[in-house]
Amino acid sequence: MAEQHFDVVIIGGGPAGYGAALYGASAGLKVALAENDKVGGTCLHRGCIPAKELLETAAIVRTIQHAGDFGVEVEGKAVDWGRTLERKQEVIDRLAGGVTQLLKGRKVDVFDATASLGPDHSVTLASSSGETAVISGDAIILASGSRPRTIPGFEPDGVRVVTSDEFFHIPQVPMNAVVIGGGAIGCEFASTLADLGSSVTILEALPKILPGCDQDVARTVQQSFKRRGIEVRTGVSVTGHTPGSTGTTVHLDGGESLETNLVVVSVGRVPNTDGLLLPGTAVGISERGHIEVDEGYHTAEPSVWAIGDVIDTPQLAHVGFAEAIVVIKDILGENPAPVDNSRVPWAIYCHPEVAFAGHSEASAKEAGIDVVTSKHRFSGNSRAMILGQTEGLVKVIARKNDDGTAGQVLGVHMVGPWVTEQLSGGYLAVNWEATVDEVAAFIQPHPSLTELFGETMLSMTGRSLHG
Ligand code: NAI
C-alpha cells in the first residue's frame, strides 16, 4: 500500500526530470521527484555546466595571450587551478540552489532516495540510510539519465584515467593528456586542456572527429586544433595502458605507445537502468540498454513515460527539457507534438564553437534530397575582425527548387566565435520551414557576428552585399 499518492512521480532529477517537475507543478499538478544524488543531474554537476565554466577559463587565457594585439600588456599570466575549480563550483552551487528553490517554491516533494518502479504505478524509495517507502502516481516519468561509457582496460581511477565524472576534480592541469574519443565531450575537454597549457592528443576511432557534424565544420575545428598544437589522430584504436609513476603509457593497435600524464575517456554514454525496474511492469529495455518508448515517450506500461538520456534520443539537456514539456502536456491531455529529433539545436563549446540544426550536406544527400549549399567565412565579418576571432564559417543547406534556386532551409551549420549564441535564427528558420528568400529579408544588426548568417542567406538568393 502506497504511503503517498501523487499526480506524477518522476524518477531522476536531471534536466529531463526536474524540468518535468517544474513544468508539471507550474500547471498545478502534485509532483514527487526522486533523486539519489543531487538535483540538477549530470548536466549541472558533471556535464554541461562545469564543462562550459572551465572553457570560459580557457577563453580568458586565450584573450590574455592575444591582449598584446589590442595594445594591452598583461603580466602574471599563470592559471591558479585551485581558484578555477572553486569558481566552477560556485557557479554550480548557485544554479543548484536556484533549482532547489524553484522546486520548493512550486511545492514539488523531492525525495532523497533511489527509486524503483514496481507494478501498478508503485515506486519504492530506498534512502542511503536504509529506510524504504512506497509512493505512487497516476503518471510516472522515468528520467534516470546516463553515465560515461568506459572501455575495457581503461577503468577510471580519477588520477591517470578519468571520464567526465572525474575530469572536473583533477588536482592539476596535466603537462600532457590523451583524449580517447573525438566527439562533443572529447573536443570540449581537449580544447580546455590545450588552452590551459597541456599538450593534447585526441585518439578517434572513426575517420574524423565530431562525427555528427557537417564535414566543413568538423574540418574547421580539426584545422584550428592543429594550429593550437592539439594532435588529432583518426582511425586509431587503443588496446590498453600501463600505469607508471607520473602517468601511464597508452597502447595503440599496431604496437605504438604514447606516454601521458592523463587519459580522458570520452567515448559516449550509457543509459542508467540498473535497479530501476522491479518485476511486474511492462517497461521494455532495448539491446543497447535504453528504455523503449514510442514517438510520444510512452513506455509499454500504461501511463509510464521515459525521457532524457535514458531513452534513445539526442543526449542533450535541452532535448530533455523539451521532452519533459511534451510529456507533461500529454498527461494534461493537451495532445502535444513530439520533438523532431532531426531538427534540434546542437551546441559544442570547444574553441572554435560549433552549433547547428537540421540536415548537414551529407545527411541531406543521403536522404536523397537535391540541395543548394552556401558557406561564408567569418574572415570577412567586421565584428569577428574586431574581436580578433575570424576563424570559422556559416553554412546553409537548402532544398533545390525545380528552377535550380535555393528554397526551404534544411540545415544551418556554424563554427566560430559565439556561434552557440548565434544559432537561434538558423534554428527557427529550419523549424519554421522558412525559405531562403524569407530569411534573407530579415535584418541583422551591423556590425554583428550574425550578419554572416544573413549574408549567407542573402547570397543564396543570387544577389549579395558583402558575401
Ligand atoms: P559522442 O558519441 O559524441 O562521441 C564519442 C566519440 O568517441 C565518437 O567520435 C566515437 O567514434 C569515438 N569512440 C568510441 N569508441 C572509441 C574508442 N574505443 N577509441 C577511440 N574513439 C572512440 O560521445 P561523447 O563525446 O562522450 O558525448 C556523449 C553525449 O553527450 C553525446 O550524445 C553528446 O552529443 C552529448 N554531449 C553534448 C555536448 C554539447 O552539446 N555541448 C557536450 C557534451 C556531450
Short mmCIF file of C-alpha atoms and ligand atoms in Angstrom, two decimals:
data_model
loop_
_atom_site.label_atom_id
_atom_site.label_comp_id
_atom_site.label_asym_id
_atom_site.label_seq_id
_atom_site.Cartn_x
_atom_site.Cartn_y
_atom_site.Cartn_z
CA MET A 1 0.00 0.00 0.00
CA ALA A 2 1.50 3.32 -1.09
CA GLU A 3 2.15 5.80 1.68
CA GLN A 4 1.56 8.87 -0.51
CA HIS A 5 -0.13 9.34 -3.86
CA PHE A 6 0.76 12.00 -6.45
CA ASP A 7 -0.46 13.12 -9.85
CA VAL A 8 3.06 12.50 -11.19
CA VAL A 9 6.05 10.65 -9.76
CA ILE A 10 9.34 11.38 -11.52
CA ILE A 11 12.43 9.21 -11.11
CA GLY A 12 15.61 11.20 -11.73
CA GLY A 13 16.36 14.86 -11.04
CA GLY A 14 18.46 15.87 -14.06
CA PRO A 15 17.25 18.37 -16.67
CA ALA A 16 14.58 15.98 -18.01
CA GLY A 17 13.31 15.01 -14.55
CA TYR A 18 13.47 18.34 -12.79
CA GLY A 19 12.18 20.01 -15.98
CA ALA A 20 9.11 17.76 -15.86
CA ALA A 21 8.70 18.51 -12.14
CA LEU A 22 8.87 22.29 -12.60
CA TYR A 23 6.67 22.40 -15.67
CA GLY A 24 4.16 19.95 -14.20
CA ALA A 25 3.98 21.81 -10.90
CA SER A 26 3.55 25.12 -12.74
CA ALA A 27 0.48 23.55 -14.39
CA GLY A 28 -0.95 22.69 -10.97
CA LEU A 29 0.00 19.01 -10.79
CA LYS A 30 1.01 17.41 -7.48
CA VAL A 31 4.50 16.17 -8.23
CA ALA A 32 7.04 13.92 -6.49
CA LEU A 33 10.66 13.83 -7.65
CA ALA A 34 13.08 11.11 -6.53
CA GLU A 35 16.82 11.74 -6.88
CA ASN A 36 19.58 9.68 -5.25
CA ASP A 37 22.40 12.16 -5.83
CA LYS A 38 21.97 15.87 -6.45
CA VAL A 39 19.09 17.63 -8.15
CA GLY A 40 20.46 19.05 -11.39
CA GLY A 41 21.90 15.74 -12.55
CA THR A 42 24.81 15.16 -14.87
CA CYS A 43 24.32 18.43 -16.76
CA LEU A 44 24.65 20.65 -13.72
CA HIS A 45 27.13 18.72 -11.60
CA ARG A 46 29.45 16.87 -14.00
CA GLY A 47 28.48 17.80 -17.54
CA CYS A 48 27.32 20.83 -19.48
CA ILE A 49 27.73 23.48 -16.79
CA PRO A 50 31.20 22.65 -15.37
CA ALA A 51 32.49 21.93 -18.89
CA LYS A 52 31.40 25.34 -20.13
CA GLU A 53 32.66 27.03 -16.97
CA LEU A 54 36.16 25.60 -17.46
CA LEU A 55 36.01 26.52 -21.16
CA GLU A 56 35.47 30.11 -20.03
CA THR A 57 38.72 29.99 -18.04
CA ALA A 58 40.34 28.68 -21.22
CA ALA A 59 38.83 31.58 -23.20
CA ILE A 60 40.25 34.07 -20.71
CA VAL A 61 43.70 32.53 -21.09
CA ARG A 62 43.39 32.92 -24.88
CA THR A 63 42.21 36.52 -24.52
CA ILE A 64 45.20 37.33 -22.35
CA GLN A 65 47.54 35.64 -24.81
CA HIS A 66 46.24 37.96 -27.54
CA ALA A 67 45.91 41.06 -25.34
CA GLY A 68 49.12 42.45 -26.81
CA ASP A 69 47.41 42.63 -30.24
CA PHE A 70 45.00 45.15 -28.72
CA GLY A 71 47.80 47.16 -27.09
CA VAL A 72 47.15 45.73 -23.64
CA GLU A 73 50.15 44.31 -21.83
CA VAL A 74 49.32 41.76 -19.12
CA GLU A 75 51.76 40.35 -16.60
CA GLY A 76 51.45 37.35 -14.32
CA LYS A 77 49.51 35.01 -16.59
CA ALA A 78 49.65 31.80 -14.51
CA VAL A 79 46.47 29.76 -14.09
CA ASP A 80 45.52 29.19 -10.45
CA TRP A 81 43.81 25.82 -10.95
CA GLY A 82 42.53 25.73 -7.38
CA ARG A 83 40.72 29.04 -7.89
CA THR A 84 39.48 27.86 -11.29
CA LEU A 85 37.88 24.80 -9.70
CA GLU A 86 36.45 26.93 -6.90
CA ARG A 87 34.76 29.30 -9.34
CA LYS A 88 33.35 26.37 -11.29
CA GLN A 89 31.88 25.03 -8.03
CA GLU A 90 30.46 28.45 -7.11
CA VAL A 91 28.57 28.57 -10.41
CA ILE A 92 27.28 25.01 -9.91
CA ASP A 93 26.22 25.73 -6.33
CA ARG A 94 24.33 28.89 -7.26
CA LEU A 95 22.49 27.12 -10.06
CA ALA A 96 21.78 24.06 -7.88
CA GLY A 97 20.43 26.37 -5.16
CA GLY A 98 18.22 28.02 -7.76
CA VAL A 99 16.73 24.72 -8.96
CA THR A 100 16.14 23.58 -5.37
CA GLN A 101 14.37 26.86 -4.57
CA LEU A 102 12.21 26.61 -7.68
CA LEU A 103 11.16 23.06 -6.77
CA LYS A 104 10.40 24.13 -3.22
CA GLY A 105 8.50 27.21 -4.37
CA ARG A 106 6.32 25.03 -6.60
CA LYS A 107 5.75 22.55 -3.78
CA VAL A 108 7.37 19.58 -5.51
CA ASP A 109 8.07 16.79 -2.98
CA VAL A 110 11.73 15.91 -3.50
CA PHE A 111 12.78 12.52 -2.13
CA ASP A 112 16.48 11.92 -1.50
CA ALA A 113 16.31 8.25 -2.43
CA THR A 114 16.93 5.60 -5.06
CA ALA A 115 13.60 4.86 -6.72
CA SER A 116 12.41 1.71 -8.47
CA LEU A 117 9.21 1.31 -10.42
CA GLY A 118 7.04 -1.65 -9.45
CA PRO A 119 3.59 -2.84 -10.58
CA ASP A 120 0.51 -0.59 -10.53
CA HIS A 121 2.50 2.66 -10.59
CA SER A 122 4.12 1.94 -7.23
CA VAL A 123 7.55 3.48 -6.69
CA THR A 124 9.78 2.10 -3.96
CA LEU A 125 12.13 4.65 -2.42
CA ALA A 126 15.31 3.45 -0.70
CA SER A 127 17.27 6.13 1.15
CA SER A 128 21.03 5.89 1.76
CA SER A 129 20.32 5.38 5.49
CA GLY A 130 18.47 2.15 4.64
CA GLU A 131 14.89 3.34 5.05
CA THR A 132 12.31 2.42 2.44
CA ALA A 133 8.96 3.86 1.49
CA VAL A 134 6.45 3.31 -1.27
CA ILE A 135 4.71 6.12 -3.12
CA SER A 136 2.52 6.02 -6.21
CA GLY A 137 1.37 8.26 -9.02
CA ASP A 138 -1.34 8.46 -11.65
CA ALA A 139 1.54 9.07 -14.05
CA ILE A 140 5.17 8.00 -13.79
CA ILE A 141 8.09 9.59 -15.65
CA LEU A 142 11.39 7.70 -15.83
CA ALA A 143 14.30 10.12 -16.25
CA SER A 144 17.23 8.27 -14.74
CA GLY A 145 19.81 9.64 -17.20
CA SER A 146 23.09 8.15 -18.33
CA ARG A 147 26.69 7.65 -17.24
CA PRO A 148 30.00 7.70 -19.15
CA ARG A 149 30.75 4.65 -21.24
CA THR A 150 34.13 3.16 -20.41
CA ILE A 151 36.39 0.93 -22.48
CA PRO A 152 37.82 -2.34 -21.19
CA GLY A 153 41.34 -1.76 -19.91
CA PHE A 154 40.64 1.95 -19.21
CA GLU A 155 38.64 1.81 -15.99
CA PRO A 156 38.70 5.31 -14.47
CA ASP A 157 40.87 5.74 -11.35
CA GLY A 158 40.40 9.51 -11.05
CA VAL A 159 44.18 10.08 -11.31
CA ARG A 160 45.59 8.65 -14.52
CA VAL A 161 42.34 7.73 -16.25
CA VAL A 162 39.23 9.87 -16.00
CA THR A 163 35.83 10.18 -17.62
CA SER A 164 33.70 13.31 -17.45
CA ASP A 165 32.63 12.16 -13.97
CA GLU A 166 36.16 12.67 -12.61
CA PHE A 167 37.56 15.28 -15.01
CA PHE A 168 36.13 18.25 -13.09
CA HIS A 169 38.12 17.34 -9.99
CA ILE A 170 41.59 16.65 -11.41
CA PRO A 171 44.14 18.11 -8.95
CA GLN A 172 46.18 19.94 -11.58
CA VAL A 173 46.35 20.70 -15.28
CA PRO A 174 48.40 17.82 -16.71
CA MET A 175 51.55 18.50 -18.75
CA ASN A 176 50.07 16.31 -21.42
CA ALA A 177 46.88 14.39 -21.99
CA VAL A 178 45.46 11.73 -24.29
CA VAL A 179 41.76 12.13 -25.03
CA ILE A 180 40.12 8.94 -26.29
CA GLY A 181 37.08 9.81 -28.43
CA GLY A 182 36.76 12.97 -30.52
CA GLY A 183 33.03 13.61 -30.02
CA ALA A 184 31.47 16.59 -28.26
CA ILE A 185 32.92 15.84 -24.82
CA GLY A 186 36.37 14.89 -26.14
CA CYS A 187 36.67 18.08 -28.20
CA GLU A 188 35.50 20.29 -25.33
CA PHE A 189 37.98 18.72 -22.90
CA ALA A 190 40.83 18.73 -25.44
CA SER A 191 40.19 22.40 -26.18
CA THR A 192 40.13 23.33 -22.48
CA LEU A 193 43.30 21.43 -21.65
CA ALA A 194 45.21 22.79 -24.65
CA ASP A 195 44.33 26.39 -23.78
CA LEU A 196 45.43 25.77 -20.19
CA GLY A 197 48.82 24.58 -21.39
CA SER A 198 48.57 20.80 -21.79
CA SER A 199 49.98 19.07 -24.79
CA VAL A 200 46.94 17.14 -26.05
CA THR A 201 46.45 14.18 -28.40
CA ILE A 202 42.96 13.10 -29.47
CA LEU A 203 42.59 9.46 -30.47
CA GLU A 204 39.43 8.93 -32.53
CA ALA A 205 38.37 5.55 -33.89
CA LEU A 206 36.40 6.96 -36.85
CA PRO A 207 37.96 8.75 -39.86
CA LYS A 208 37.05 12.22 -38.49
CA ILE A 209 36.34 13.97 -35.20
CA LEU A 210 32.85 15.31 -34.41
CA PRO A 211 31.20 12.58 -36.49
CA GLY A 212 27.68 14.09 -36.26
CA CYS A 213 28.77 17.46 -37.67
CA ASP A 214 28.82 18.75 -41.24
CA GLN A 215 32.20 17.95 -42.79
CA ASP A 216 33.15 21.62 -43.36
CA VAL A 217 32.51 22.32 -39.69
CA ALA A 218 34.45 19.28 -38.43
CA ARG A 219 37.34 20.16 -40.76
CA THR A 220 37.44 23.74 -39.45
CA VAL A 221 37.65 22.51 -35.86
CA GLN A 222 40.33 19.98 -36.74
CA GLN A 223 42.43 22.64 -38.54
CA SER A 224 42.05 25.03 -35.61
CA PHE A 225 43.05 22.31 -33.15
CA LYS A 226 46.13 21.58 -35.26
CA ARG A 227 47.15 25.27 -35.25
CA ARG A 228 46.82 25.28 -31.46
CA GLY A 229 49.04 22.20 -31.16
CA ILE A 230 46.32 19.62 -30.50
CA GLU A 231 47.26 16.44 -32.30
CA VAL A 232 44.25 14.70 -33.82
CA ARG A 233 44.75 11.08 -34.79
CA THR A 234 41.82 9.42 -36.52
CA GLY A 235 41.18 5.78 -37.38
CA VAL A 236 43.04 4.75 -34.23
CA SER A 237 42.11 2.13 -31.65
CA VAL A 238 43.55 1.67 -28.19
CA THR A 239 44.24 -1.70 -26.61
CA GLY A 240 45.11 -0.79 -23.01
CA HIS A 241 47.53 1.16 -20.83
CA THR A 242 50.38 0.51 -18.40
CA PRO A 243 50.43 2.83 -15.36
CA GLY A 244 53.76 4.42 -14.39
CA SER A 245 54.86 6.70 -11.55
CA THR A 246 53.72 10.02 -13.06
CA GLY A 247 51.23 8.88 -15.65
CA THR A 248 50.63 5.99 -17.92
CA THR A 249 51.56 4.51 -21.29
CA VAL A 250 48.67 4.10 -23.73
CA HIS A 251 48.99 1.23 -26.18
CA LEU A 252 47.60 1.55 -29.68
CA ASP A 253 46.54 -1.19 -32.02
CA GLY A 254 49.62 -1.84 -34.18
CA GLY A 255 52.15 -1.70 -31.37
CA GLU A 256 52.71 2.05 -30.93
CA SER A 257 52.66 3.55 -27.40
CA LEU A 258 52.04 7.05 -26.08
CA GLU A 259 53.24 8.25 -22.69
CA THR A 260 50.89 10.64 -20.95
CA ASN A 261 50.03 12.17 -17.58
CA LEU A 262 46.29 11.84 -18.05
CA VAL A 263 43.90 9.76 -20.15
CA VAL A 264 40.45 11.22 -20.69
CA VAL A 265 37.90 8.66 -21.88
CA SER A 266 35.03 10.31 -23.79
CA VAL A 267 33.52 7.56 -25.92
CA GLY A 268 29.81 8.13 -25.38
CA ARG A 269 27.35 7.48 -22.59
CA VAL A 270 25.18 4.56 -21.49
CA PRO A 271 21.65 4.74 -20.05
CA ASN A 272 21.09 4.23 -16.29
CA THR A 273 18.56 1.44 -15.83
CA ASP A 274 20.23 -0.74 -13.17
CA GLY A 275 17.69 -1.40 -10.42
CA LEU A 276 15.19 0.99 -12.00
CA LEU A 277 12.54 -1.59 -12.73
CA LEU A 278 11.11 -4.12 -10.29
CA PRO A 279 9.34 -7.20 -11.66
CA GLY A 280 5.77 -6.70 -12.75
CA THR A 281 5.96 -3.79 -15.21
CA ALA A 282 5.78 -3.96 -18.99
CA VAL A 283 8.50 -1.32 -19.47
CA GLY A 284 10.96 -2.64 -22.07
CA ILE A 285 14.71 -2.11 -22.41
CA SER A 286 16.41 -2.25 -25.82
CA GLU A 287 19.53 -4.25 -26.65
CA ARG A 288 21.60 -1.05 -26.33
CA GLY A 289 20.17 -0.51 -22.85
CA HIS A 290 17.70 2.33 -23.49
CA ILE A 291 14.14 2.31 -22.20
CA GLU A 292 11.93 1.63 -25.19
CA VAL A 293 9.41 4.37 -25.97
CA ASP A 294 7.16 5.36 -28.83
CA GLU A 295 7.23 8.77 -30.53
CA GLY A 296 5.40 10.34 -27.59
CA TYR A 297 7.79 8.83 -24.98
CA HIS A 298 5.22 6.25 -23.77
CA THR A 299 6.73 3.02 -22.48
CA ALA A 300 4.84 -0.26 -22.88
CA GLU A 301 3.36 0.22 -19.38
CA PRO A 302 0.23 2.44 -19.46
CA SER A 303 0.79 5.97 -18.10
CA VAL A 304 4.53 5.42 -17.69
CA TRP A 305 6.73 7.68 -19.82
CA ALA A 306 10.52 7.88 -20.19
CA ILE A 307 12.55 10.93 -21.22
CA GLY A 308 16.12 12.26 -21.29
CA ASP A 309 19.32 10.28 -21.71
CA VAL A 310 17.69 7.01 -20.62
CA ILE A 311 15.89 6.84 -23.99
CA ASP A 312 17.47 6.80 -27.43
CA THR A 313 17.08 10.48 -28.37
CA PRO A 314 19.85 13.14 -28.65
CA GLN A 315 21.69 13.23 -25.32
CA LEU A 316 21.27 16.95 -24.77
CA ALA A 317 19.91 18.72 -21.69
CA HIS A 318 17.69 20.97 -23.78
CA VAL A 319 16.18 17.94 -25.54
CA GLY A 320 15.43 16.56 -22.06
CA PHE A 321 13.63 19.81 -21.16
CA ALA A 322 11.65 19.67 -24.41
CA GLU A 323 10.67 16.03 -23.85
CA ALA A 324 9.60 16.89 -20.30
CA ILE A 325 7.22 19.56 -21.60
CA VAL A 326 5.76 17.16 -24.18
CA VAL A 327 5.09 14.51 -21.54
CA ILE A 328 3.51 16.89 -19.04
CA LYS A 329 1.26 18.27 -21.80
CA ASP A 330 0.35 14.69 -22.69
CA ILE A 331 -0.52 13.99 -19.04
CA LEU A 332 -2.70 17.10 -19.10
CA GLY A 333 -4.47 15.81 -22.24
CA GLU A 334 -3.19 18.61 -24.48
CA ASN A 335 -2.12 16.38 -27.39
CA PRO A 336 1.38 17.84 -27.84
CA ALA A 337 3.54 17.44 -30.95
CA PRO A 338 6.64 15.32 -30.22
CA VAL A 339 10.15 16.75 -30.58
CA ASP A 340 11.53 16.41 -34.12
CA ASN A 341 14.95 14.95 -33.30
CA SER A 342 16.30 15.72 -36.76
CA ARG A 343 15.94 19.46 -36.14
CA VAL A 344 17.04 20.02 -32.53
CA PRO A 345 19.77 22.57 -31.83
CA TRP A 346 23.25 21.16 -31.22
CA ALA A 347 25.92 23.19 -29.48
CA ILE A 348 29.53 22.17 -28.84
CA TYR A 349 31.51 24.70 -26.85
CA CYS A 350 35.09 23.83 -27.79
CA HIS A 351 37.17 26.57 -29.43
CA PRO A 352 36.08 27.25 -32.11
CA GLU A 353 32.47 26.70 -31.07
CA VAL A 354 30.09 24.59 -33.14
CA ALA A 355 26.32 24.98 -33.44
CA PHE A 356 23.85 23.51 -35.86
CA ALA A 357 20.29 22.45 -36.54
CA GLY A 358 18.86 20.30 -39.30
CA HIS A 359 20.42 18.46 -42.22
CA SER A 360 24.14 18.52 -42.91
CA GLU A 361 25.08 18.46 -46.58
CA ALA A 362 25.89 14.73 -46.30
CA SER A 363 22.70 13.77 -44.44
CA ALA A 364 20.52 15.69 -46.92
CA LYS A 365 22.20 13.92 -49.82
CA GLU A 366 21.88 10.56 -48.05
CA ALA A 367 18.15 11.28 -47.70
CA GLY A 368 18.03 11.75 -51.48
CA ILE A 369 17.29 15.50 -51.32
CA ASP A 370 18.59 17.77 -54.06
CA VAL A 371 20.26 20.66 -52.26
CA VAL A 372 21.89 24.04 -52.76
CA THR A 373 24.55 24.95 -50.20
CA SER A 374 26.40 28.13 -49.41
CA LYS A 375 29.15 28.85 -46.91
CA HIS A 376 30.66 32.12 -45.83
CA ARG A 377 33.62 32.69 -43.56
CA PHE A 378 33.99 34.90 -40.52
CA SER A 379 37.27 36.18 -42.00
CA GLY A 380 35.32 38.95 -43.81
CA ASN A 381 32.96 39.79 -40.93
CA SER A 382 33.59 43.14 -39.26
CA ARG A 383 32.66 42.10 -35.71
CA ALA A 384 34.82 38.97 -35.95
CA MET A 385 37.73 41.15 -37.04
CA ILE A 386 37.14 43.50 -34.12
CA LEU A 387 37.12 40.51 -31.76
CA GLY A 388 40.24 39.11 -33.37
CA GLN A 389 38.39 35.81 -33.95
CA THR A 390 37.98 35.35 -37.68
CA GLU A 391 38.19 31.58 -37.77
CA GLY A 392 35.06 29.72 -38.85
CA LEU A 393 32.10 29.78 -41.18
CA VAL A 394 28.35 29.61 -41.59
CA LYS A 395 26.96 27.01 -43.97
CA VAL A 396 23.36 26.80 -45.09
CA ILE A 397 21.80 23.78 -46.76
CA ALA A 398 18.59 24.47 -48.69
CA ARG A 399 16.27 22.39 -50.85
CA LYS A 400 16.89 23.00 -54.56
CA ASN A 401 13.80 24.33 -56.31
CA ASP A 402 12.84 22.95 -59.74
CA ASP A 403 14.34 26.06 -61.35
CA GLY A 404 17.64 25.45 -59.53
CA THR A 405 17.22 28.26 -56.99
CA ALA A 406 17.50 27.76 -53.22
CA GLY A 407 14.20 27.02 -51.47
CA GLN A 408 13.37 25.69 -48.00
CA VAL A 409 16.13 25.97 -45.40
CA LEU A 410 17.01 22.43 -44.30
CA GLY A 411 20.11 22.96 -42.23
CA VAL A 412 22.20 25.72 -40.68
CA HIS A 413 25.72 24.88 -39.51
CA MET A 414 28.07 27.28 -37.78
CA VAL A 415 31.59 27.16 -36.43
CA GLY A 416 33.35 30.18 -34.98
CA PRO A 417 33.05 32.88 -32.32
CA TRP A 418 29.97 32.62 -30.05
CA VAL A 419 28.06 30.55 -32.60
CA THR A 420 26.21 28.72 -29.81
CA GLU A 421 24.61 32.09 -29.08
CA GLN A 422 24.00 32.78 -32.77
CA LEU A 423 22.21 29.61 -33.80
CA SER A 424 18.69 30.67 -32.81
CA GLY A 425 17.97 32.40 -36.15
CA GLY A 426 19.08 29.30 -38.03
CA TYR A 427 17.18 27.01 -35.68
CA LEU A 428 13.99 28.98 -36.22
CA ALA A 429 14.48 29.04 -39.98
CA VAL A 430 14.88 25.26 -40.11
CA ASN A 431 12.00 24.51 -37.74
CA TRP A 432 9.59 27.06 -39.23
CA GLU A 433 10.41 25.56 -42.61
CA ALA A 434 11.27 29.02 -43.88
CA THR A 435 12.62 29.60 -47.37
CA VAL A 436 15.93 31.27 -48.13
CA ASP A 437 14.08 34.28 -49.61
CA GLU A 438 12.08 34.76 -46.43
CA VAL A 439 15.08 34.58 -44.11
CA ALA A 440 17.23 36.77 -46.38
CA ALA A 441 14.71 39.60 -45.92
CA PHE A 442 15.33 39.71 -42.15
CA ILE A 443 17.75 42.38 -40.95
CA GLN A 444 20.80 41.59 -38.81
CA PRO A 445 22.43 44.31 -36.69
CA HIS A 446 25.61 45.88 -38.05
CA PRO A 447 28.28 45.23 -37.05
CA SER A 448 27.47 41.79 -35.62
CA LEU A 449 28.56 38.20 -35.95
CA THR A 450 25.02 37.22 -37.01
CA GLU A 451 25.45 39.27 -40.17
CA LEU A 452 27.32 36.30 -41.56
CA PHE A 453 24.16 34.19 -41.26
CA GLY A 454 22.19 36.96 -43.00
CA GLU A 455 24.83 37.37 -45.73
CA THR A 456 24.89 33.62 -46.35
CA MET A 457 21.12 33.58 -46.80
CA LEU A 458 21.20 36.71 -48.99
CA SER A 459 23.87 35.25 -51.24
CA MET A 460 21.65 32.20 -51.80
CA THR A 461 19.03 34.45 -53.41
CA GLY A 462 21.55 35.03 -56.20
CA ARG A 463 22.46 38.59 -55.13
CA SER A 464 24.51 39.86 -52.24
CA LEU A 465 26.09 42.73 -50.35
CA HIS A 466 29.42 41.67 -48.88
CA GLY A 467 29.13 37.89 -49.23
P1 NAI B 1 29.99 11.05 -28.72
O1 NAI B 1 29.17 9.89 -29.12
O2 NAI B 1 29.59 12.42 -29.13
O3 NAI B 1 31.49 10.85 -29.22
C1 NAI B 1 32.25 9.72 -28.86
C2 NAI B 1 33.36 9.58 -29.85
O4 NAI B 1 34.23 8.55 -29.40
C3 NAI B 1 32.89 9.21 -31.24
O5 NAI B 1 33.51 10.07 -32.16
C4 NAI B 1 33.36 7.77 -31.37
O6 NAI B 1 33.67 7.42 -32.70
C5 NAI B 1 34.59 7.74 -30.50
N1 NAI B 1 34.95 6.45 -29.96
C6 NAI B 1 34.15 5.48 -29.47
N2 NAI B 1 34.87 4.43 -29.03
C7 NAI B 1 36.17 4.75 -29.23
C8 NAI B 1 37.40 4.09 -28.96
N3 NAI B 1 37.43 2.89 -28.36
N4 NAI B 1 38.56 4.71 -29.33
C9 NAI B 1 38.54 5.92 -29.91
N5 NAI B 1 37.40 6.58 -30.19
C10 NAI B 1 36.23 6.02 -29.84
O7 NAI B 1 30.10 10.94 -27.13
P2 NAI B 1 30.66 11.95 -26.06
O8 NAI B 1 31.54 12.96 -26.66
O9 NAI B 1 31.21 11.10 -24.98
O10 NAI B 1 29.35 12.65 -25.58
C11 NAI B 1 28.28 11.88 -25.02
C12 NAI B 1 26.95 12.53 -25.32
O11 NAI B 1 26.83 13.77 -24.67
C13 NAI B 1 26.77 12.78 -26.81
O12 NAI B 1 25.48 12.44 -27.20
C14 NAI B 1 26.98 14.23 -26.94
O13 NAI B 1 26.28 14.80 -28.02
C15 NAI B 1 26.48 14.76 -25.61
N6 NAI B 1 27.19 15.98 -25.29
C16 NAI B 1 26.81 17.13 -25.85
C17 NAI B 1 27.51 18.27 -25.58
C18 NAI B 1 27.10 19.51 -26.17
O14 NAI B 1 26.10 19.57 -26.84
N7 NAI B 1 27.85 20.59 -25.95
C19 NAI B 1 28.67 18.30 -24.73
C20 NAI B 1 29.00 17.03 -24.24
C21 NAI B 1 28.28 15.93 -24.53
#
